[in-house]
Short mmCIF file of C-alpha atoms in Angstrom, two decimals:
data_model
loop_
_atom_site.label_atom_id
_atom_site.label_comp_id
_atom_site.label_asym_id
_atom_site.label_seq_id
_atom_site.Cartn_x
_atom_site.Cartn_y
_atom_site.Cartn_z
CA MET A 1 27.36 -45.80 42.17
CA SER A 2 25.88 -49.24 41.51
CA GLU A 3 25.80 -50.81 38.07
CA ALA A 4 22.08 -50.26 37.41
CA PRO A 5 22.01 -46.47 38.14
CA ARG A 6 25.25 -46.05 36.18
CA THR A 7 23.74 -47.86 33.21
CA ARG A 8 20.61 -45.71 33.35
CA LEU A 9 22.73 -42.54 33.58
CA PHE A 10 24.87 -43.48 30.55
CA GLY A 11 21.74 -44.50 28.66
CA ARG A 12 20.13 -41.14 29.43
CA MET A 13 23.28 -39.28 28.34
CA LYS A 14 23.39 -41.33 25.15
CA SER A 15 19.75 -40.94 24.16
CA GLY A 16 18.68 -37.66 25.84
CA LEU A 17 18.19 -34.70 23.51
CA PHE A 18 19.73 -32.33 26.10
CA TRP A 19 22.97 -34.30 26.26
CA ARG A 20 23.12 -34.71 22.49
CA THR A 21 22.68 -30.97 21.99
CA PHE A 22 25.13 -30.17 24.80
CA LEU A 23 27.81 -32.54 23.49
CA LEU A 24 27.38 -31.26 19.92
CA LEU A 25 27.71 -27.63 21.02
CA SER A 26 30.69 -28.55 23.21
CA PHE A 27 32.38 -30.31 20.30
CA LEU A 28 31.79 -27.35 17.98
CA THR A 29 33.04 -24.94 20.66
CA GLY A 30 36.17 -27.01 21.26
CA LEU A 31 36.81 -27.24 17.52
CA SER A 32 36.36 -23.47 17.15
CA MET A 33 38.74 -22.79 20.05
CA ALA A 34 41.37 -25.11 18.62
CA SER A 35 41.08 -23.43 15.21
CA TRP A 36 41.21 -19.99 16.83
CA ILE A 37 44.35 -20.81 18.84
CA GLY A 38 45.98 -22.32 15.76
CA MET A 39 45.24 -19.26 13.65
CA ILE A 40 46.55 -16.91 16.35
CA ASN A 41 49.70 -18.99 16.66
CA VAL A 42 50.29 -18.92 12.91
CA PHE A 43 49.47 -15.28 12.20
CA GLN A 44 50.89 -13.82 15.44
CA ARG A 45 54.18 -15.70 15.33
CA GLY A 46 55.88 -13.51 12.72
CA PRO A 47 54.80 -10.11 14.09
CA GLN A 48 55.58 -11.15 17.68
CA ALA A 49 59.09 -12.31 16.73
CA GLU A 50 59.68 -9.12 14.75
CA GLN A 51 58.41 -6.93 17.60
CA THR A 52 60.63 -8.69 20.16
CA ALA A 53 63.68 -8.44 17.91
CA GLU A 54 63.02 -4.75 17.30
CA LEU A 55 62.78 -4.16 21.06
CA LEU A 56 66.07 -5.92 21.71
CA VAL A 57 67.85 -4.03 18.94
CA SER A 58 66.45 -0.70 20.12
CA VAL A 59 67.45 -1.28 23.75
CA VAL A 60 70.95 -2.44 22.82
CA THR A 61 71.46 0.42 20.35
CA LEU A 62 70.24 3.10 22.76
CA THR A 63 72.22 1.68 25.67
CA LYS A 64 75.32 1.44 23.51
CA ALA A 65 74.89 5.02 22.34
CA ALA A 66 74.31 6.30 25.87
CA LEU A 67 77.41 4.59 27.19
CA THR A 68 79.51 5.75 24.25
CA HIS A 69 78.59 9.42 24.43
CA SER A 70 78.35 9.79 28.20
CA ALA A 71 81.17 11.28 30.24
CA PRO A 72 83.33 8.62 31.93
CA ASP A 73 82.60 9.98 35.40
CA LEU A 74 78.84 9.74 34.78
CA ARG A 75 78.74 6.16 33.47
CA THR A 76 78.37 4.65 36.95
CA GLU A 77 75.34 6.83 37.61
CA LEU A 78 73.95 5.97 34.16
CA LEU A 79 74.31 2.25 34.81
CA PHE A 80 72.54 2.65 38.16
CA GLU A 81 69.65 4.49 36.48
CA LEU A 82 69.35 1.79 33.83
CA VAL A 83 69.08 -0.89 36.51
CA SER A 84 66.67 0.96 38.77
CA ASN A 85 64.42 2.61 36.15
CA GLU A 86 64.57 0.36 33.08
CA GLY A 87 65.55 -3.00 34.56
CA ILE A 88 68.61 -3.10 32.29
CA ARG A 89 71.86 -4.46 33.65
CA ILE A 90 75.25 -4.09 31.90
CA LEU A 91 78.10 -6.48 32.67
CA THR A 92 81.44 -7.08 31.07
CA LEU A 93 81.57 -10.26 29.00
CA GLU A 94 84.36 -12.49 30.30
CA PRO A 95 85.66 -15.65 28.63
CA ASP A 96 85.00 -17.68 31.76
CA ASP A 97 81.39 -16.58 32.16
CA LYS A 98 79.01 -19.41 32.91
CA VAL A 99 76.52 -19.08 30.08
CA GLU A 100 73.36 -21.17 29.62
CA PRO A 101 71.55 -21.55 26.27
CA PRO A 102 68.81 -19.08 25.33
CA PRO A 103 65.15 -19.84 26.10
CA SER A 104 63.87 -22.81 24.12
CA ASN A 105 60.69 -21.62 22.47
CA ALA A 106 59.38 -21.54 18.93
CA LEU A 107 60.11 -17.82 18.44
CA MET A 108 63.73 -17.79 19.63
CA PRO A 109 65.38 -18.88 16.34
CA GLU A 110 63.55 -16.15 14.40
CA ILE A 111 64.32 -13.52 17.05
CA ALA A 112 68.01 -14.48 17.11
CA ALA A 113 68.27 -14.33 13.32
CA MET A 114 66.69 -10.85 13.14
CA VAL A 115 68.84 -9.45 15.98
CA ARG A 116 72.06 -10.87 14.53
CA GLN A 117 71.16 -9.34 11.19
CA ARG A 118 71.10 -5.93 12.87
CA LEU A 119 73.74 -6.24 15.59
CA GLY A 120 76.17 -8.66 14.03
CA LYS A 121 76.64 -12.39 13.64
CA ASP A 122 78.65 -12.64 16.88
CA THR A 123 75.69 -11.60 19.02
CA ARG A 124 75.04 -14.17 21.74
CA PHE A 125 71.91 -14.93 23.73
CA SER A 126 71.42 -16.59 27.09
CA ARG A 127 68.73 -17.13 29.70
CA LYS A 128 71.22 -17.18 32.59
CA VAL A 129 74.74 -15.77 32.97
CA ASN A 130 76.75 -16.64 36.04
CA ASP A 131 73.58 -18.01 37.66
CA MET A 132 71.81 -14.70 37.18
CA PRO A 133 68.47 -15.25 35.37
CA GLY A 134 67.20 -12.86 32.73
CA PHE A 135 67.32 -12.36 28.99
CA TRP A 136 70.94 -11.70 28.06
CA VAL A 137 72.23 -10.21 24.79
CA SER A 138 75.89 -9.53 23.99
CA PHE A 139 77.18 -6.43 22.23
CA ASP A 140 80.52 -4.66 21.85
CA ILE A 141 81.78 -1.12 22.11
CA ASP A 142 85.06 -0.48 20.27
CA GLY A 143 86.08 -4.12 20.60
CA ASP A 144 85.05 -4.49 24.25
CA LYS A 145 82.30 -7.04 24.77
CA TYR A 146 79.46 -6.61 27.22
CA TRP A 147 76.33 -8.39 28.39
CA LEU A 148 73.01 -6.57 28.44
CA MET A 149 70.33 -8.13 30.59
CA LEU A 150 66.62 -7.41 30.21
CA GLU A 151 64.00 -8.60 32.62
CA ARG A 152 62.07 -11.49 31.09
CA ASP A 153 58.75 -9.80 31.78
CA ARG A 154 59.50 -7.20 29.14
CA LEU A 155 59.95 -9.84 26.44
CA ALA A 156 57.72 -12.74 27.44
CA GLY A 157 54.37 -13.13 25.73
CA LEU A 158 51.78 -15.53 27.04
CA THR A 159 53.37 -18.64 28.49
CA ARG A 160 51.97 -22.13 28.01
CA VAL A 161 50.51 -22.04 31.49
CA GLN A 162 48.83 -18.72 30.74
CA TRP A 163 47.54 -20.03 27.43
CA LEU A 164 46.21 -23.10 29.23
CA GLY A 165 44.59 -20.91 31.88
CA TRP A 166 42.88 -18.68 29.32
CA ALA A 167 41.78 -21.71 27.32
CA THR A 168 40.35 -23.30 30.48
CA VAL A 169 38.40 -20.16 31.38
CA VAL A 170 37.08 -19.72 27.85
CA GLY A 171 36.27 -23.44 27.62
CA ALA A 172 34.39 -23.41 30.93
CA LEU A 173 32.39 -20.35 29.89
CA SER A 174 31.67 -21.99 26.54
CA LEU A 175 30.45 -25.17 28.24
CA LEU A 176 28.19 -23.15 30.54
CA GLY A 177 26.85 -21.34 27.49
CA ALA A 178 26.29 -24.66 25.71
CA ALA A 179 24.44 -26.02 28.75
CA LEU A 180 22.28 -22.88 28.91
CA ILE A 181 21.49 -23.01 25.20
CA SER A 182 20.68 -26.74 25.40
CA THR A 183 18.39 -26.11 28.36
CA LEU A 184 16.55 -23.29 26.61
CA ILE A 185 16.15 -25.37 23.45
CA ASN A 186 15.00 -28.53 25.20
CA ARG A 187 12.84 -27.01 27.95
CA PRO A 188 9.67 -26.76 25.79
CA LEU A 189 10.15 -30.35 24.64
CA ALA A 190 10.73 -31.48 28.25
CA ARG A 191 7.47 -29.78 29.28
CA LEU A 192 5.64 -31.48 26.43
CA THR A 193 7.13 -34.86 27.35
CA ALA A 194 6.16 -34.47 31.01
CA ALA A 195 2.62 -33.45 30.04
CA ALA A 196 2.29 -36.43 27.69
CA ARG A 197 3.54 -38.73 30.46
CA SER A 198 0.91 -37.28 32.82
CA ILE A 199 -1.82 -38.07 30.30
CA ALA A 200 -0.49 -41.62 29.94
CA GLN A 201 -0.77 -41.97 33.74
CA GLY A 202 -4.36 -40.76 33.71
CA LYS A 203 -3.61 -37.28 35.08
CA ARG A 204 -4.65 -33.93 33.65
CA PRO A 205 -1.52 -31.82 33.08
CA ALA A 206 -1.39 -28.08 33.52
CA PRO A 207 -1.79 -26.12 30.26
CA LEU A 208 1.49 -25.64 28.42
CA PRO A 209 2.63 -22.01 28.02
CA GLU A 210 1.84 -20.71 24.55
CA LYS A 211 4.96 -18.58 24.13
CA GLY A 212 8.33 -18.84 22.48
CA SER A 213 9.01 -19.59 18.82
CA GLN A 214 6.15 -20.02 16.39
CA GLU A 215 6.65 -23.78 16.21
CA ILE A 216 6.56 -24.14 20.01
CA ILE A 217 3.44 -21.97 20.25
CA GLU A 218 1.61 -24.07 17.67
CA ALA A 219 2.69 -27.37 19.24
CA ASN A 220 1.68 -26.32 22.77
CA ARG A 221 -1.60 -24.85 21.56
CA SER A 222 -2.47 -28.06 19.71
CA PHE A 223 -1.52 -30.14 22.76
CA ASN A 224 -3.66 -28.01 25.09
CA GLN A 225 -6.58 -28.38 22.69
CA MET A 226 -6.06 -32.14 22.61
CA VAL A 227 -6.09 -32.29 26.44
CA ASP A 228 -9.36 -30.34 26.52
CA ASP A 229 -10.86 -32.65 23.88
CA LEU A 230 -9.81 -35.73 25.83
CA GLN A 231 -11.29 -34.31 29.00
CA GLN A 232 -14.57 -33.65 27.23
CA LEU A 233 -14.46 -37.14 25.75
CA GLU A 234 -14.05 -38.62 29.24
CA LYS A 235 -17.07 -36.66 30.47
CA ASP A 236 -19.16 -37.77 27.50
CA ARG A 237 -18.10 -41.37 28.03
CA ALA A 238 -19.10 -41.25 31.69
CA ILE A 239 -22.55 -40.02 30.67
CA ILE A 240 -22.87 -42.74 28.02
CA LEU A 241 -21.75 -45.43 30.49
CA ALA A 242 -24.37 -44.31 32.99
CA GLY A 243 -26.99 -44.47 30.27
CA ILE A 244 -25.90 -47.91 29.07
CA SER A 245 -25.90 -49.29 32.61
CA HIS A 246 -29.45 -48.05 33.16
CA ASP A 247 -30.93 -48.72 29.72
CA LEU A 248 -29.56 -52.26 29.34
CA ARG A 249 -29.69 -53.60 32.85
CA THR A 250 -33.24 -52.41 33.53
CA PRO A 251 -34.70 -54.65 30.77
CA LEU A 252 -32.50 -57.50 31.98
CA ALA A 253 -33.92 -57.10 35.48
CA ARG A 254 -37.46 -57.22 34.06
CA MET A 255 -36.59 -60.32 32.05
CA GLN A 256 -35.18 -61.96 35.17
CA LEU A 257 -38.39 -61.19 37.06
CA GLU A 258 -40.57 -62.49 34.23
CA VAL A 259 -38.57 -65.71 34.06
CA GLU A 260 -39.06 -66.22 37.77
CA MET A 261 -42.82 -65.71 37.45
CA ALA A 262 -43.31 -67.58 34.17
CA ASN A 263 -44.70 -71.07 34.08
CA LEU A 264 -41.56 -72.80 32.82
CA SER A 265 -39.85 -76.05 33.45
CA GLN A 266 -36.92 -75.99 35.82
CA GLU A 267 -34.48 -76.75 33.01
CA ALA A 268 -35.82 -73.96 30.79
CA ARG A 269 -35.84 -71.49 33.69
CA GLU A 270 -32.24 -72.28 34.61
CA GLY A 271 -31.15 -71.96 31.00
CA MET A 272 -32.78 -68.54 30.57
CA GLN A 273 -31.39 -67.35 33.91
CA SER A 274 -27.94 -68.46 32.80
CA ASP A 275 -28.31 -66.52 29.54
CA ILE A 276 -29.48 -63.39 31.37
CA ALA A 277 -26.58 -63.66 33.84
CA GLN A 278 -24.15 -64.08 30.94
CA MET A 279 -25.57 -60.99 29.21
CA ASP A 280 -25.25 -59.03 32.46
CA ALA A 281 -21.66 -60.21 32.85
CA ILE A 282 -20.82 -59.14 29.28
CA ILE A 283 -22.34 -55.70 29.92
CA GLY A 284 -20.27 -55.53 33.12
CA GLN A 285 -17.11 -56.32 31.15
CA PHE A 286 -17.85 -53.56 28.65
CA LEU A 287 -18.42 -51.09 31.46
CA ASP A 288 -15.24 -52.14 33.28
CA PHE A 289 -13.20 -51.82 30.10
CA ALA A 290 -14.57 -48.37 29.28
CA ARG A 291 -14.57 -47.01 32.85
CA PRO A 292 -11.55 -44.72 33.44
CA THR A 293 -9.31 -45.14 36.47
CA GLU A 294 -8.93 -41.77 38.14
CA THR A 295 -5.43 -41.29 39.53
CA ALA A 296 -6.82 -38.65 41.87
CA THR A 297 -8.37 -41.53 43.85
CA PHE A 298 -5.00 -43.19 44.43
CA VAL A 299 -4.01 -43.64 48.07
CA PRO A 300 -1.33 -45.82 49.70
CA VAL A 301 -2.78 -49.34 49.66
CA ASP A 302 -1.45 -52.26 51.70
CA LEU A 303 -0.84 -54.75 48.90
CA SER A 304 -0.16 -57.64 51.30
CA GLU A 305 -3.48 -57.24 53.07
CA LEU A 306 -5.38 -56.84 49.80
CA LEU A 307 -3.88 -60.05 48.37
CA ASP A 308 -4.63 -61.93 51.61
CA ASP A 309 -8.27 -60.88 51.38
CA CYS A 310 -8.51 -61.94 47.73
CA ALA A 311 -6.84 -65.28 48.56
CA HIS A 312 -9.20 -65.97 51.48
CA THR A 313 -12.24 -65.13 49.33
CA ALA A 314 -11.08 -67.41 46.51
CA ALA A 315 -10.24 -70.21 48.94
CA ARG A 316 -13.96 -70.51 49.81
CA LEU A 317 -14.71 -71.76 46.30
CA PRO A 318 -15.02 -75.56 46.23
CA ASP A 319 -12.90 -76.06 43.12
CA VAL A 320 -10.01 -73.71 44.08
CA ARG A 321 -6.89 -74.38 46.14
CA ILE A 322 -4.80 -71.35 47.08
CA ALA A 323 -1.10 -71.30 48.02
CA THR A 324 0.33 -67.94 49.13
CA ALA A 325 3.90 -66.68 49.52
CA ILE A 326 3.40 -63.07 50.59
CA GLU A 327 6.32 -61.18 52.12
CA PRO A 328 5.66 -60.34 55.79
CA GLY A 329 5.10 -56.73 56.65
CA ILE A 330 3.28 -53.86 54.99
CA ILE A 331 3.89 -53.26 51.30
CA ARG A 332 2.25 -50.00 50.29
CA VAL A 333 1.64 -48.96 46.68
CA PRO A 334 -0.24 -45.91 45.31
CA ALA A 335 -3.46 -47.33 43.92
CA ASN A 336 -7.24 -47.46 43.87
CA ALA A 337 -8.02 -50.37 46.18
CA THR A 338 -11.33 -51.18 44.45
CA ASP A 339 -9.73 -51.36 41.02
CA LEU A 340 -6.83 -53.51 42.26
CA ARG A 341 -9.23 -55.88 43.99
CA ARG A 342 -11.21 -56.16 40.74
CA VAL A 343 -7.97 -56.92 38.84
CA PHE A 344 -6.83 -59.68 41.20
CA ASN A 345 -10.30 -61.22 41.40
CA ASN A 346 -10.53 -61.12 37.60
CA VAL A 347 -7.20 -62.95 37.26
CA ILE A 348 -8.16 -65.54 39.91
CA GLU A 349 -11.55 -66.15 38.26
CA ASN A 350 -9.88 -66.48 34.86
CA ALA A 351 -7.49 -69.08 36.33
CA ARG A 352 -10.39 -70.89 38.02
CA ARG A 353 -12.26 -71.23 34.75
CA TYR A 354 -9.48 -72.11 32.33
CA GLY A 355 -6.48 -73.16 34.44
CA LYS A 356 -7.65 -76.37 36.07
CA THR A 357 -4.94 -78.88 36.82
CA PRO A 358 -4.99 -81.55 34.04
CA GLY A 359 -6.94 -84.66 35.05
CA THR A 360 -8.77 -82.93 37.92
CA GLU A 361 -11.59 -80.46 38.45
CA ILE A 362 -9.47 -78.45 40.88
CA THR A 363 -7.57 -75.22 40.11
CA GLN A 364 -4.35 -74.79 42.04
CA ILE A 365 -3.50 -71.06 42.22
CA ASP A 366 -0.21 -69.68 43.56
CA ILE A 367 -0.13 -66.08 44.82
CA ALA A 368 3.24 -64.49 45.64
CA CYS A 369 4.20 -60.93 46.60
CA GLN A 370 7.56 -59.45 47.53
CA VAL A 371 9.64 -56.30 47.10
CA LYS A 372 12.41 -56.68 44.51
CA MET A 373 15.03 -54.51 42.87
CA THR A 374 14.21 -54.13 39.18
CA GLY A 375 15.49 -52.03 36.30
CA HIS A 376 13.10 -49.28 37.47
CA GLY A 377 14.19 -49.40 41.11
CA ARG A 378 12.49 -51.10 44.06
CA ARG A 379 9.11 -52.49 43.07
CA ALA A 380 6.38 -54.58 44.63
CA VAL A 381 6.18 -57.69 42.44
CA VAL A 382 3.01 -59.81 42.50
CA GLU A 383 2.73 -63.16 40.72
CA ILE A 384 -0.51 -65.11 40.26
CA GLY A 385 -0.21 -68.45 38.48
CA ASP A 386 -2.09 -71.67 37.93
CA HIS A 387 -1.08 -75.24 37.13
CA GLY A 388 -3.15 -75.68 33.98
CA VAL A 389 -2.10 -76.40 30.42
CA GLY A 390 -0.97 -72.84 29.71
CA VAL A 391 -1.06 -71.05 26.35
CA PRO A 392 1.17 -71.45 23.28
CA ASP A 393 4.03 -68.97 23.55
CA ASP A 394 3.21 -67.35 20.22
CA GLN A 395 -0.35 -66.59 21.39
CA ILE A 396 0.34 -65.13 24.83
CA GLN A 397 0.15 -61.53 23.62
CA LEU A 398 -3.24 -62.24 22.06
CA LEU A 399 -4.63 -62.70 25.57
CA LEU A 400 -4.19 -58.98 26.24
CA ARG A 401 -6.03 -57.82 23.13
CA PRO A 402 -9.61 -56.62 23.58
CA PHE A 403 -12.37 -58.83 22.14
CA THR A 404 -9.89 -61.66 21.50
CA ARG A 405 -10.53 -65.26 22.54
CA LEU A 406 -8.24 -68.16 21.77
CA ASP A 407 -9.37 -71.46 20.33
CA THR A 408 -7.35 -73.39 22.89
CA ALA A 409 -8.24 -74.40 26.46
CA ARG A 410 -8.36 -70.75 27.58
CA GLY A 411 -10.57 -69.71 24.68
CA GLN A 412 -13.69 -71.41 25.88
CA ALA A 413 -15.05 -68.24 27.46
CA ASN A 414 -18.58 -67.17 26.98
CA GLY A 415 -17.74 -63.51 27.64
CA ALA A 416 -16.64 -60.75 25.30
CA GLY A 417 -12.91 -61.44 25.55
CA LEU A 418 -12.17 -58.41 27.74
CA GLY A 419 -10.91 -60.06 30.95
CA LEU A 420 -7.14 -59.58 30.64
CA ALA A 421 -7.61 -56.47 28.49
CA ILE A 422 -9.35 -54.87 31.48
CA VAL A 423 -6.51 -56.06 33.72
CA GLU A 424 -3.83 -54.53 31.50
CA ARG A 425 -5.76 -51.26 31.16
CA VAL A 426 -6.11 -50.84 34.93
CA ILE A 427 -2.50 -51.86 35.60
CA THR A 428 -1.21 -49.35 33.04
CA ARG A 429 -3.23 -46.61 34.73
CA HIS A 430 -1.45 -47.52 37.96
CA ASN A 431 1.94 -46.88 36.32
CA ALA A 432 2.69 -50.58 36.79
CA GLU A 433 3.86 -53.31 34.44
CA LEU A 434 2.19 -56.57 33.43
CA GLN A 435 4.02 -59.63 32.10
CA VAL A 436 2.34 -62.86 31.02
CA ARG A 437 4.34 -66.07 30.63
CA ASN A 438 3.95 -69.81 30.82
CA ARG A 439 4.89 -71.43 34.09
CA ASP A 440 7.64 -74.04 34.22
CA GLY A 441 5.84 -77.34 34.62
CA GLY A 442 2.60 -76.08 33.07
CA GLY A 443 0.23 -73.24 33.69
CA LEU A 444 0.11 -69.50 33.15
CA VAL A 445 1.70 -66.80 35.34
CA LEU A 446 0.77 -63.12 35.42
CA GLN A 447 3.39 -60.87 37.00
CA PHE A 448 2.57 -57.33 38.16
CA SER A 449 5.26 -54.80 39.07
CA PHE A 450 3.99 -51.83 41.13
CA PRO A 451 5.93 -48.71 42.19
CA LEU A 452 6.15 -48.36 45.95
CA ALA A 453 4.35 -45.55 47.75
CA ALA A 454 6.55 -42.70 48.91
#
């Protein structure tokens, strides 16, 4: 895994509510298991040692009694029955027996002390006698010493491996339960987040289910109502825009006709025509700013071809010089071609008006497009820049605010101050990113980062 995806994964695990809930539940489960095992170990230790000691004493006492009171000719048969039926083996204790120490576990000292208290201080224990494994206990009958061997399975509790196995199974089940609980808790919030993201992208999300806890029901119901209100607001705005376009531009058309027919001097006529054209342009800016971009109209658009067309159109202007660096091949992005063309033409026109090369009446515009790897994956990156005087760094963000015009070289507009605000609004609807910065050597650069079409 490359560095960028790994960083995004760790960031998601660090900040995601699912992972926070999952890790918290896992920590609490692990802490509970550790406490549970510790309590069992503490409270079970005494009874388990006492039970094992009692078993050993009972077996030795019964075996000793059986051997003592049985007829000598039946002892061989008795010993055979003890081995075959009870897993108990009796051997004579010899001084040269090869004896290994008893099992080394936490209970053995307590078991040995209890057994010796009942059977005598000389009682010995071993885990292997003469290379024969088992649990060995010594006892005597009338001064003769013997070994009694029990199979370890009759005495052994849960071994460390068994404890580890049970803990692993319980831990895995607990983690699965924590993941399930985290999913159930965070699923309504994930739905709400996805729906909010759809609205931010200009889409209409499906209604959220109004079920679950009371808080979830109220939140989803309020969100659904908000979506319906926004949809109605969009419809009302479309009607208002249609009315504004008709009611304002119709009088402007009449004024334009009257100016043409009026007996005016050429200078006065040109001045009035310029004012009417400026008013029409301002109305157009308002309409462009208020007009929604429908994501349903998005289709794969060849960004390279679109930029080439915009560059060729701008190159026809007498005061514009275009330099392009567009990556060969087809670069497709999901977009509305008309809106993107309006954005690029708006940026080029803005550069033409306010980005003229100092000391000349010519605007040098650079247009570049290529596919790059960014923090959001592979993106189509477009840069449009001029060679003008630029904008003070502390005022760059003001360019993107609606109805804002600067008092510097780029603030000499006669419009409403909506040019770059319209650009940012359309770009945001396209799930793209816009960055504005000063160009090294002078001038302003606008960088657009578009997601590639699937």
